[in-house]
């Protein structure tokens, strides 16, 4: 659907040049709408695959039949229309039965696909486990864009009906035109969020971890400067932050491996006990080191959780002593 909309937008932007080249006024407008209708048909098939594991042959035939019927109806209405002598910006200015059929066929196909898109996205969002921020944001934005798009189609159809009944339909048409960019923007943001949200989420989590570990890291590096390695990270903000966090983790562990520990109280938490044992300033030749008091971990996440717990205990003791 996204590709067909892009193609249709290109055709519409260059419609005057295309019509002059083909010597057929308003032909590019027809091609643009036919392209979107084809995209809507493919969208209905794709949405069906999201709702079920397989798409029955009968459903595929049904989607194809509806799409082809809409294409034939629009093409026939356009060919029979009485507006081929000049370019028309708004078909409502030359409203006729042919124009009404042409517009209603297109809007019906568009409305059905938008309604199906909103229903599918909201349904998947309600049943999701809400563990993937990118997909959650994307589904909500695309569903909202579908509802706004459906409102645009309804306003356009209402404008057509009012105009055919000799009433003023310009206000409804203008309201639909004003909502259209908002719906398009929401849909675009929803698609882009699949790429942007994971990056921003990772950046946020990495920065929070970096800020949590920094006070403990600074204290240990000041005490054991031999563990610190001067390095200049390269790349974008996330890459530099990830590099800094990784170096921080390595240097904290290196410092804990050489940091001697003295006696520590048994009636406090493990993290606080380790920090207190480090802060007692035992002799450097002690046989026991801070790393020996850490729990055995099976993964990098477990190591990081332990370090964040140590950093939290260090912050509490540091504030209590200051």
XYZ file of C-alpha atoms in Angstrom:
322
model
C 0.000 0.000 0.000
C 2.814 2.406 0.860
C 4.488 1.826 -2.499
C 1.274 2.319 -4.448
C 0.519 5.534 -2.550
C 4.008 6.811 -3.410
C 3.470 5.946 -7.086
C 0.036 7.545 -7.063
C 1.376 10.694 -5.426
C 4.072 10.949 -8.088
C 1.513 10.517 -10.854
C -0.693 13.196 -9.302
C 2.172 15.659 -8.813
C 3.136 15.354 -12.492
C -0.403 14.938 -13.794
C -0.342 18.023 -16.038
C 2.864 16.928 -17.774
C 1.596 13.348 -18.111
C -1.759 14.484 -19.495
C -0.081 16.786 -22.020
C 2.276 14.016 -23.120
C -0.586 11.523 -23.513
C -2.993 14.160 -24.876
C -5.648 12.992 -22.409
C -6.794 15.501 -19.764
C -7.353 14.017 -16.279
C -5.887 10.641 -17.287
C -3.091 10.869 -14.672
C -5.736 11.421 -12.003
C -7.443 8.188 -13.067
C -4.138 6.281 -13.101
C -3.308 7.565 -9.615
C -6.648 6.432 -8.201
C -6.448 3.076 -9.948
C -2.977 2.569 -8.457
C -4.244 3.315 -4.948
C -7.166 0.931 -5.499
C -4.759 -1.850 -6.461
C -2.741 -1.094 -3.321
C -5.936 -1.249 -1.258
C -6.643 -4.707 -2.657
C -3.181 -5.932 -1.694
C -3.637 -4.308 1.720
C -6.800 -6.331 2.332
C -4.907 -9.546 1.561
C -2.029 -8.529 3.840
C -4.390 -7.668 6.687
C -6.013 -11.089 6.284
C -2.602 -12.727 6.754
C -2.180 -10.786 10.003
C -5.490 -12.073 11.329
C -4.952 -15.735 10.386
C -2.109 -18.069 9.504
C -3.346 -18.735 5.972
C -5.510 -16.969 3.425
C -8.068 -19.311 1.807
C -8.226 -19.387 -1.955
C -11.827 -18.224 -1.742
C -10.763 -15.116 0.169
C -8.052 -14.328 -2.388
C -10.548 -14.713 -5.202
C -12.981 -12.462 -3.360
C -10.402 -9.715 -2.796
C -9.261 -9.938 -6.411
C -12.837 -9.851 -7.715
C -13.723 -6.777 -5.660
C -10.539 -4.986 -6.720
C -11.039 -5.751 -10.411
C -14.710 -4.716 -10.184
C -13.716 -1.368 -8.692
C -11.061 -0.834 -11.361
C -13.516 -1.615 -14.155
C -16.214 0.595 -12.626
C -13.855 3.539 -12.208
C -12.386 3.164 -15.700
C -15.831 2.866 -17.298
C -17.200 5.868 -15.398
C -14.141 7.891 -16.351
C -14.454 6.955 -20.032
C -18.130 7.900 -20.054
C -17.493 11.166 -18.230
C -18.014 14.494 -19.948
C -14.883 16.177 -18.587
C -12.170 15.099 -21.035
C -11.803 18.403 -22.837
C -9.897 20.188 -20.021
C -8.064 19.621 -16.766
C -10.306 19.471 -13.706
C -8.883 20.127 -10.238
C -12.099 19.228 -8.421
C -14.582 16.827 -9.991
C -17.360 18.220 -7.822
C -17.374 21.293 -10.072
C -18.534 19.120 -12.987
C -20.693 16.742 -10.983
C -22.640 14.180 -12.982
C -23.802 10.596 -12.560
C -20.575 9.327 -14.130
C -18.464 11.423 -11.781
C -20.495 10.275 -8.778
C -20.045 6.610 -9.696
C -16.328 7.190 -10.326
C -15.787 8.870 -6.947
C -18.013 6.555 -4.905
C -16.348 3.424 -6.323
C -12.916 4.752 -5.370
C -13.971 5.987 -1.947
C -15.747 2.714 -1.168
C -12.614 0.686 -1.894
C -10.499 3.110 0.085
C -12.926 3.186 3.002
C -13.168 -0.604 3.263
C -9.372 -0.969 3.306
C -8.966 1.792 5.918
C -11.656 0.267 8.145
C -10.011 -3.164 7.872
C -6.620 -1.638 8.661
C -7.872 0.105 11.808
C -9.772 -2.955 13.007
C -6.774 -5.263 12.470
C -4.250 -2.940 14.112
C -6.454 -2.270 17.147
C -7.214 -5.976 17.466
C -3.542 -6.928 17.421
C -2.733 -4.150 19.883
C -5.405 -5.322 22.362
C -4.162 -8.918 22.268
C -0.444 -8.086 22.320
C 1.758 -8.657 25.359
C 2.935 -5.020 25.188
C 6.614 -5.962 25.249
C 7.595 -4.347 21.955
C 7.293 -0.531 22.157
C 7.966 -0.068 18.450
C 5.130 -2.327 17.341
C 2.776 -0.927 19.984
C 3.325 2.672 18.897
C 3.213 1.720 15.222
C -0.064 -0.194 15.504
C -1.783 2.571 17.466
C -0.664 5.309 15.089
C -1.591 3.350 11.970
C -4.972 2.425 13.463
C -5.595 6.067 14.338
C -4.550 7.114 10.842
C -7.024 4.604 9.420
C -9.860 6.062 11.485
C -8.986 9.602 10.399
C -8.707 8.458 6.798
C -12.102 6.824 7.060
C -13.502 10.093 8.408
C -12.005 11.882 5.388
C -13.709 9.435 3.013
C -17.035 9.888 4.828
C -16.750 13.683 4.610
C -15.946 13.522 0.906
C -18.891 11.194 0.277
C -21.152 13.467 2.321
C -19.992 16.422 0.253
C -20.855 14.522 -2.924
C -24.299 13.551 -1.653
C -25.075 17.116 -0.510
C -23.936 18.557 -3.819
C -26.083 16.100 -5.799
C -29.050 17.085 -3.603
C -28.437 20.749 -4.480
C -27.115 21.584 -1.020
C -23.812 23.181 -0.086
C -21.239 20.416 0.214
C -18.101 22.528 0.044
C -17.677 22.693 3.833
C -17.671 18.910 4.215
C -15.245 18.581 1.330
C -12.933 21.213 2.851
C -13.057 19.489 6.253
C -12.004 16.228 4.637
C -9.159 17.975 2.826
C -7.918 19.433 6.118
C -7.954 16.030 7.844
C -6.151 14.232 5.024
C -2.606 15.537 5.793
C -3.063 14.630 9.464
C -4.042 11.060 8.590
C -1.140 10.749 6.152
C 1.295 12.116 8.744
C 0.065 9.690 11.426
C 0.440 6.765 9.041
C 3.948 7.861 8.052
C 5.011 8.286 11.669
C 3.542 4.883 12.497
C 5.615 3.227 9.786
C 8.774 5.155 10.614
C 8.361 4.371 14.319
C 9.239 0.746 13.571
C 12.755 2.041 12.932
C 12.893 5.057 15.242
C 11.283 3.717 18.438
C 13.708 0.768 18.902
C 16.636 3.168 18.471
C 15.228 5.695 20.937
C 14.272 2.967 23.427
C 17.762 1.452 23.287
C 19.312 4.912 23.605
C 17.162 5.665 26.662
C 17.899 2.345 28.402
C 21.632 2.619 27.671
C 21.769 6.176 28.977
C 19.889 5.240 32.167
C 22.349 2.402 32.805
C 25.285 4.691 32.070
C 23.999 7.294 34.533
C 23.335 4.640 37.181
C 26.858 3.194 36.988
C 28.810 6.423 36.561
C 29.149 7.426 40.276
C 30.466 3.993 41.285
C 32.735 3.869 38.234
C 34.242 7.294 39.013
C 34.908 6.346 42.633
C 36.588 3.072 41.677
C 38.654 4.624 38.870
C 39.875 7.350 41.230
C 40.910 4.688 43.709
C 42.355 2.288 41.121
C 43.404 4.408 38.104
C 45.299 1.487 36.575
C 42.016 -0.039 35.383
C 41.048 3.001 33.290
C 41.710 3.062 29.559
C 41.536 6.333 27.676
C 39.620 5.776 24.448
C 37.707 7.952 22.012
C 34.538 6.227 20.784
C 33.462 6.663 17.187
C 30.051 6.615 15.532
C 26.657 8.048 16.364
C 25.173 8.893 19.768
C 23.992 5.344 20.514
C 27.247 3.727 19.398
C 29.332 6.107 21.523
C 27.078 5.628 24.531
C 27.159 1.824 24.195
C 30.937 1.922 23.920
C 31.187 4.110 27.021
C 28.853 1.824 28.983
C 30.808 -1.281 27.955
C 34.119 0.287 28.977
C 32.528 1.353 32.258
C 31.348 -2.200 32.991
C 34.751 -3.674 32.164
C 36.612 -1.147 34.314
C 34.259 -1.618 37.277
C 34.799 -5.381 37.156
C 38.565 -4.893 36.825
C 38.526 -2.607 39.850
C 36.447 -5.095 41.868
C 38.952 -7.865 41.042
C 41.798 -5.892 42.637
C 39.835 -4.037 45.332
C 40.624 -5.668 48.721
C 37.730 -5.983 51.127
C 37.630 -5.990 54.858
C 34.998 -7.190 57.234
C 31.433 -6.314 56.423
C 28.203 -6.561 58.432
C 26.029 -9.594 57.829
C 22.735 -7.816 58.586
C 22.623 -5.693 55.424
C 21.939 -6.467 51.802
C 24.554 -8.102 49.637
C 25.218 -5.015 47.511
C 25.522 -2.706 50.510
C 27.763 -5.225 52.273
C 30.159 -5.306 49.320
C 30.289 -1.509 49.111
C 30.944 -1.214 52.838
C 33.659 -3.843 52.590
C 35.343 -1.827 49.855
C 35.019 1.460 51.733
C 36.707 0.139 54.904
C 40.074 0.800 53.194
C 41.738 -2.546 53.955
C 45.364 -3.104 53.036
C 46.035 -3.720 49.369
C 47.608 -7.097 50.128
C 44.395 -8.583 51.497
C 43.594 -12.101 50.324
C 39.955 -11.340 49.603
C 38.733 -9.028 46.843
C 35.387 -7.456 46.087
C 34.812 -9.601 43.010
C 34.948 -12.696 45.244
C 31.777 -11.521 47.000
C 29.737 -11.211 43.829
C 27.135 -13.830 42.948
C 27.991 -16.189 40.135
C 26.151 -15.013 37.026
C 25.194 -16.837 33.870
C 24.675 -13.892 31.529
C 25.751 -10.346 30.776
C 22.405 -9.059 31.998
C 22.961 -10.706 35.385
C 26.369 -9.039 35.612
C 24.839 -5.684 34.764
C 22.055 -6.140 37.326
C 24.655 -6.798 40.016
C 26.650 -3.719 39.066
C 23.534 -1.517 39.065
C 22.649 -2.862 42.517
C 26.185 -2.029 43.706
C 25.918 1.451 42.192
C 22.597 2.010 43.985
C 24.093 0.921 47.306
C 27.104 3.180 46.718
C 24.820 6.155 46.043
C 22.829 5.537 49.232
C 25.925 5.198 51.405
C 27.576 8.178 49.732
C 24.567 10.423 50.404
C 24.267 9.108 53.954
C 27.904 9.936 54.741
C 27.857 13.399 53.107
